[in-house]
Coordinates of C-alpha atoms and ligand atoms in Angstrom, one line a residue:
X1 CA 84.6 92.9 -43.7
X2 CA 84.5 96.5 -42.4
X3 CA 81.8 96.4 -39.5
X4 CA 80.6 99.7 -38.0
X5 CA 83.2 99.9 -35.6
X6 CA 85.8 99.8 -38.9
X7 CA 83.5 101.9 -40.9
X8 CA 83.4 104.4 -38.2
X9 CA 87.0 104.8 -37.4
X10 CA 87.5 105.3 -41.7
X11 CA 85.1 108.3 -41.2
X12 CA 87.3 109.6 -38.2
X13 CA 90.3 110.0 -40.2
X14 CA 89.2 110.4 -43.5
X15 CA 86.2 113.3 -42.3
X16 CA 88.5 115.9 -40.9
X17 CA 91.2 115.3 -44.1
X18 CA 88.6 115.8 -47.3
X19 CA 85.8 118.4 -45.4
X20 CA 85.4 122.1 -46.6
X21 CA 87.5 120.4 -49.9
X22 CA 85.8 121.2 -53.4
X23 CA 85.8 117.5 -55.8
X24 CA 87.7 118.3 -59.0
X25 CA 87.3 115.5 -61.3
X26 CA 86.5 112.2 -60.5
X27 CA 87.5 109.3 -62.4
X28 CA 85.8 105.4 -62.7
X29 CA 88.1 102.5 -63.3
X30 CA 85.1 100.5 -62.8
X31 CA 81.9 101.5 -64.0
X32 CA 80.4 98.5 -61.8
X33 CA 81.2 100.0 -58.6
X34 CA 78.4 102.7 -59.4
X35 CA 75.2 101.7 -58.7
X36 CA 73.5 105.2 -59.4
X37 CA 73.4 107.1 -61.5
X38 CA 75.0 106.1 -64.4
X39 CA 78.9 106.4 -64.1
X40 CA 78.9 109.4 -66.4
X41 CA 76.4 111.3 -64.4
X42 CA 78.2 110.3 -61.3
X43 CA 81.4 112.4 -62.7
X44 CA 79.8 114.9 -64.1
X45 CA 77.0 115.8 -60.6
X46 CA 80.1 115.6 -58.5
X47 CA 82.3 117.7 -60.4
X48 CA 82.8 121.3 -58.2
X49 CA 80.9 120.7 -55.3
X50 CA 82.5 121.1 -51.8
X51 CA 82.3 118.1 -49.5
X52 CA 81.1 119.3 -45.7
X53 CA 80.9 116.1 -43.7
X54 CA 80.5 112.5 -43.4
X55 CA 78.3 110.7 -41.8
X56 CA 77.6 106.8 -40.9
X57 CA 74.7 105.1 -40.8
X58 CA 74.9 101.2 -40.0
X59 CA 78.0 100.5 -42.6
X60 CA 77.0 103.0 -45.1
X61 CA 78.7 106.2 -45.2
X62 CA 77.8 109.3 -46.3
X63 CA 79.4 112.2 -48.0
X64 CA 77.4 115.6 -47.6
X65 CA 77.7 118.1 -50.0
X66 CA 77.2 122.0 -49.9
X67 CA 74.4 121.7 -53.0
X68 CA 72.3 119.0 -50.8
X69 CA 73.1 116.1 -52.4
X70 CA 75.1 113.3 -51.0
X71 CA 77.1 111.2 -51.8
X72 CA 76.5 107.4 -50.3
X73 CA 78.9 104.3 -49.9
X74 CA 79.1 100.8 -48.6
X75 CA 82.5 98.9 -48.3
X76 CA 81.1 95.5 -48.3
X77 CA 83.3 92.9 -48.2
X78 CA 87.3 94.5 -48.8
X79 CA 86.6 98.1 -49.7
X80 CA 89.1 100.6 -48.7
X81 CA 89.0 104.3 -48.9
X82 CA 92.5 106.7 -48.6
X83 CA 93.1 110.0 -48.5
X84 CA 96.6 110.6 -50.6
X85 CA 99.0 113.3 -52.0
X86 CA 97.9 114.0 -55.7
X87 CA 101.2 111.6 -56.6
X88 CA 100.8 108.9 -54.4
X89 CA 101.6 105.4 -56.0
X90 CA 98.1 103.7 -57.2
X91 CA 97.6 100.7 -55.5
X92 CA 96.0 97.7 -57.2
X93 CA 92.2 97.7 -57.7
X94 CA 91.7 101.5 -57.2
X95 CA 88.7 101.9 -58.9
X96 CA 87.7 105.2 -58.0
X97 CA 89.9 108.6 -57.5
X98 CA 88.5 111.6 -56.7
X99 CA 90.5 114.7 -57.4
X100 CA 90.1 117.2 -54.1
X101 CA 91.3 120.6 -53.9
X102 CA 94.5 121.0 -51.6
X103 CA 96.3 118.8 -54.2
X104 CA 95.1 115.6 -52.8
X105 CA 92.8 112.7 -53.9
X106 CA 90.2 110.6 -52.0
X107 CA 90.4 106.6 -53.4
X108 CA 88.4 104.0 -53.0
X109 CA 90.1 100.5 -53.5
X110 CA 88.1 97.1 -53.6
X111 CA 90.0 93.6 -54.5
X112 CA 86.6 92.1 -54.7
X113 CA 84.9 95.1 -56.3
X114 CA 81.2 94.3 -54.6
X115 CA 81.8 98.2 -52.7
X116 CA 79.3 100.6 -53.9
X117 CA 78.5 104.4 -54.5
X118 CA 75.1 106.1 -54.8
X119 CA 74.9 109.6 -56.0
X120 CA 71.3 111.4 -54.3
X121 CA 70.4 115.0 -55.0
X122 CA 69.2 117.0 -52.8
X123 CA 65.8 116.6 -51.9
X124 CA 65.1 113.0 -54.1
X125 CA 64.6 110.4 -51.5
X126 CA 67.1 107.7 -51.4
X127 CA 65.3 104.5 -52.3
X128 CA 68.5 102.9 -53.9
X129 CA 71.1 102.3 -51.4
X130 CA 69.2 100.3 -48.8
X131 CA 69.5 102.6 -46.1
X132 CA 66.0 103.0 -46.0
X133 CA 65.4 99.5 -44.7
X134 CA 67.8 99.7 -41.9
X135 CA 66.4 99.2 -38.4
X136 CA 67.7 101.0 -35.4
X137 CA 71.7 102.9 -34.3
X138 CA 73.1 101.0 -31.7
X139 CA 73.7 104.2 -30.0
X140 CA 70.3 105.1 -30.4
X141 CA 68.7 105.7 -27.3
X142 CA 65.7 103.8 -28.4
X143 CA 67.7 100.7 -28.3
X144 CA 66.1 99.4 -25.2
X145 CA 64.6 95.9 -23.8
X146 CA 61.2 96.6 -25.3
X147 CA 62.6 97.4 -28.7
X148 CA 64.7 94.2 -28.6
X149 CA 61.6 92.5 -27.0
X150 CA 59.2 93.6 -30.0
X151 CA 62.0 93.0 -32.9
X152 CA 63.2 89.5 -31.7
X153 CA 58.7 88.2 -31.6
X154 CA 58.7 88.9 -35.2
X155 CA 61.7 86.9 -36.0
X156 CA 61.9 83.3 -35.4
X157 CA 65.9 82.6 -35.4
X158 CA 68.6 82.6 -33.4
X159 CA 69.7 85.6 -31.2
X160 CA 73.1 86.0 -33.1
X161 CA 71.0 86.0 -36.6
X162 CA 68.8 88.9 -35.6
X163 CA 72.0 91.0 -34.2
X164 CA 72.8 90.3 -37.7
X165 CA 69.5 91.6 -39.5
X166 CA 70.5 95.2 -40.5
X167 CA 66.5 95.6 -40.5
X168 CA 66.5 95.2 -36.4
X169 CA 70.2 96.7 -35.8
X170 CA 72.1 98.5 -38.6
X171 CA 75.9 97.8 -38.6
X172 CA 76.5 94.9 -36.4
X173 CA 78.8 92.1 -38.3
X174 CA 79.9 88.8 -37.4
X175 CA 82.6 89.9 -35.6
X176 CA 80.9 91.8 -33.0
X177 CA 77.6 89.9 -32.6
X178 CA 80.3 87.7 -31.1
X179 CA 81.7 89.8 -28.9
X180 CA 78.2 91.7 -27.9
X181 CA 76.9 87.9 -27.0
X182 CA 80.1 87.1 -25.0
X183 CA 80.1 90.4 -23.0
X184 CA 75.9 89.7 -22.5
X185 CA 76.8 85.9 -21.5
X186 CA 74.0 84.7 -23.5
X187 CA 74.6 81.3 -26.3
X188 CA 74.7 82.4 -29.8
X189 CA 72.0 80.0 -30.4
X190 CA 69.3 80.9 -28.5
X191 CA 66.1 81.1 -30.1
X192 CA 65.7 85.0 -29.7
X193 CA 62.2 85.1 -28.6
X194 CA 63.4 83.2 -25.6
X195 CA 65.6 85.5 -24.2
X196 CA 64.3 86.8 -20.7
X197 CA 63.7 90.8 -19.4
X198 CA 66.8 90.8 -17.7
X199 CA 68.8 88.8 -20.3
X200 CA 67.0 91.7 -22.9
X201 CA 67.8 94.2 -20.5
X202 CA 72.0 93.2 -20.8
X203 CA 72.1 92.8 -24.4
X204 CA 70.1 96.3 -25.0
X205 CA 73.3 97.8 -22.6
X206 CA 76.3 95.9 -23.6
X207 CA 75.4 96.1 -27.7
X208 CA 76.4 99.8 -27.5
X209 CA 79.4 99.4 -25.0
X210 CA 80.7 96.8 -26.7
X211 CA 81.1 98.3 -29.8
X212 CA 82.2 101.8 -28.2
X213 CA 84.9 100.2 -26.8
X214 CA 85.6 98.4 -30.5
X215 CA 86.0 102.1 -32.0
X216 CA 87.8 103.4 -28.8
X217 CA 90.9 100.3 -29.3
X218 CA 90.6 101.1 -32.8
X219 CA 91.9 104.8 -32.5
X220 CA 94.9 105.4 -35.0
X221 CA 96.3 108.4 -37.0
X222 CA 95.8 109.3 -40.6
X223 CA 99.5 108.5 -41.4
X224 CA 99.0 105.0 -39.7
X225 CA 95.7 104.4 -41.4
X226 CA 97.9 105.4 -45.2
X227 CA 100.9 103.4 -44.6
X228 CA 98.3 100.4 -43.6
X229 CA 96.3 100.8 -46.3
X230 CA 93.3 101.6 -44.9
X231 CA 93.1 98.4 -43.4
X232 CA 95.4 97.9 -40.3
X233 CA 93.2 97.7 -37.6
X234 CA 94.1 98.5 -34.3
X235 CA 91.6 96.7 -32.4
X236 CA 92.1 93.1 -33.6
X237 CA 94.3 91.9 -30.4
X238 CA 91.3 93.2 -27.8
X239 CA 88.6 90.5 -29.3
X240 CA 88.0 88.0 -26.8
X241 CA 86.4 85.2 -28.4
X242 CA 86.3 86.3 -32.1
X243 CA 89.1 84.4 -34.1
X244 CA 89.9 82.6 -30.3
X245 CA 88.2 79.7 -31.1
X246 CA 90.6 76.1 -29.2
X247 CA 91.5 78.8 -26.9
X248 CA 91.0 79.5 -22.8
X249 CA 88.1 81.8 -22.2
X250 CA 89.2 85.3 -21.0
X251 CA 86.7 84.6 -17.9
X252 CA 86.7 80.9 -17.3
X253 CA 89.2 79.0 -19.0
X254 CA 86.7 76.9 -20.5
X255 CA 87.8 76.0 -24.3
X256 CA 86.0 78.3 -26.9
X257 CA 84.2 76.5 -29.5
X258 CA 83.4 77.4 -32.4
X259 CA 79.9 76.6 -34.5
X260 CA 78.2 77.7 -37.6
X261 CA 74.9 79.5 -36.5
X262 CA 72.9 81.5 -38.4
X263 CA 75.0 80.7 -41.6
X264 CA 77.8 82.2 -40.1
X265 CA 81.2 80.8 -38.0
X266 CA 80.3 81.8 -34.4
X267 CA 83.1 81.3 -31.1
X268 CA 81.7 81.2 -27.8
X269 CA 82.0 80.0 -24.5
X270 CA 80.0 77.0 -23.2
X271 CA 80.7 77.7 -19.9
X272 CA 79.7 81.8 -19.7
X273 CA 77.6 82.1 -22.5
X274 CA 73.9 79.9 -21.2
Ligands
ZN1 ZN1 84.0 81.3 -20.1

């Protein structure tokens, strides 16, 4: 599943190929992938406006247009999106296409088809998409101890459940709440509200450094990203733990084990993580 770090490198190399283009038409293959407004109206709104950014928030992207409205996604679980020549060959489960001026297209692919779209004019407040509900950037600033501190009292779970709570920190996925713990040393399954100032104090540093680094290893070009389909990730030999699970620590040695915590398959070092 495309975590911020994926979703954010997908807006590095698609942003600079589609801005300044105008949308020609747009076709739906899938009706279900738009959640608002209707599928028709989603053609029809889009139709002639020119695209001048994207933007990320959490795992959502989105798509600013010149009118004011924008465009919003989430990739969910095996959403793609490419940027092709006009006559590229389809591939399977394209269920968008979005004609773009320059003679190329803008598609989104899903096998599992639960990736969405909202359509938001300008000035109508987006209630729809969820963004509303998210909590905090990791690259926010305001990320700090005390916010951590405050979030975590509310909650009582695990400290690798509320780094997955898009309401305390948008984007973070399984993948890299693994990672964020092993670089903070701190067990997955730690009550939250009993993490210490200074164990607080790490977490609030290495959540943003960790996942920096993610989107650094991830770098690639746009004719990578194509012949990859959008989903050959560059980072995937750099995780430490996530995926390593029977294997030597990177630190210690120590077998990684692996555990389901907070619904979710968790690998982690008994021997650095306390
Ligand atoms: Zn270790």
């Amino acid at each position: 599943m495309p975590e911020l770090v994926e979703v954010e490198t997908i807006r590095e190399i698609v942003e600079p190929q589609i801005a300044g283009h105008v949308i020609g038409k747009v076709t739906v293959n899938n009706p279900a992938v738009i959640a608002c407004p209707s599928a028709e109206a989603f053609c029809t709104l889009l139709r002639g406006q020119r695209i001048t950014g994207i933007t990320r928030r959490g795992k959502y992207l989105i798509f600013g247009l010149e009118s004011g409205d924008r465009m919003i996604m989430h990739l969910r679980m095996t959403g793609s999106l490419l940027v092709t020549p006009q006559n590229y060959p389809l591939e399977k489960h394209t269920h968008v296409i979005f004609d773009l001026s320059g003679d190329i297209q803008l598609r989104f692919i899903d096998p599992r088809r639960f990736g969405r779209f909202w359509l938001i004019r300008s000035g109508q407040e987006d209630t729809e998409s969820g963004i509303a509900k998210l909590g905090i950037e990791p690259f926010d600033p305001g990320l700090t101890a005390e916010y951590l501190k405050s979030a975590f009292a509310k909650r009582k779970k695990s400290v690798k459940a509320c780094l997955l709570d898009q309401e305390i920190i948008a984007g973070i996925g399984n993948i890299y709440a693994c990672e964020i713990l092993f670089a903070s040393g701190i067990r997955p399954d730690r009550s939250a509200c009993s993490l210490s100032e200074k164990e607080l104090a790490v977490l609030a540093e290495k959540i943003p450094e960790v996942l920096k680094y993610f989107i650094s290893r991830n770098k690639t070009t746009p004719e990578q990203y194509l012949a990859g389909k959008g989903w050959d990730y560059q980072n995937t030999p750099w995780f430490r733990v996530y995926g390593h699970e029977g294997k030597p620590c990177p630190v210690c040695g120590a077998t990684l084990v692996h555990e389901k915590i907070g619904g979710r398959g968790t690998t982690w070092c008994p021997h650095c993580q306390n």
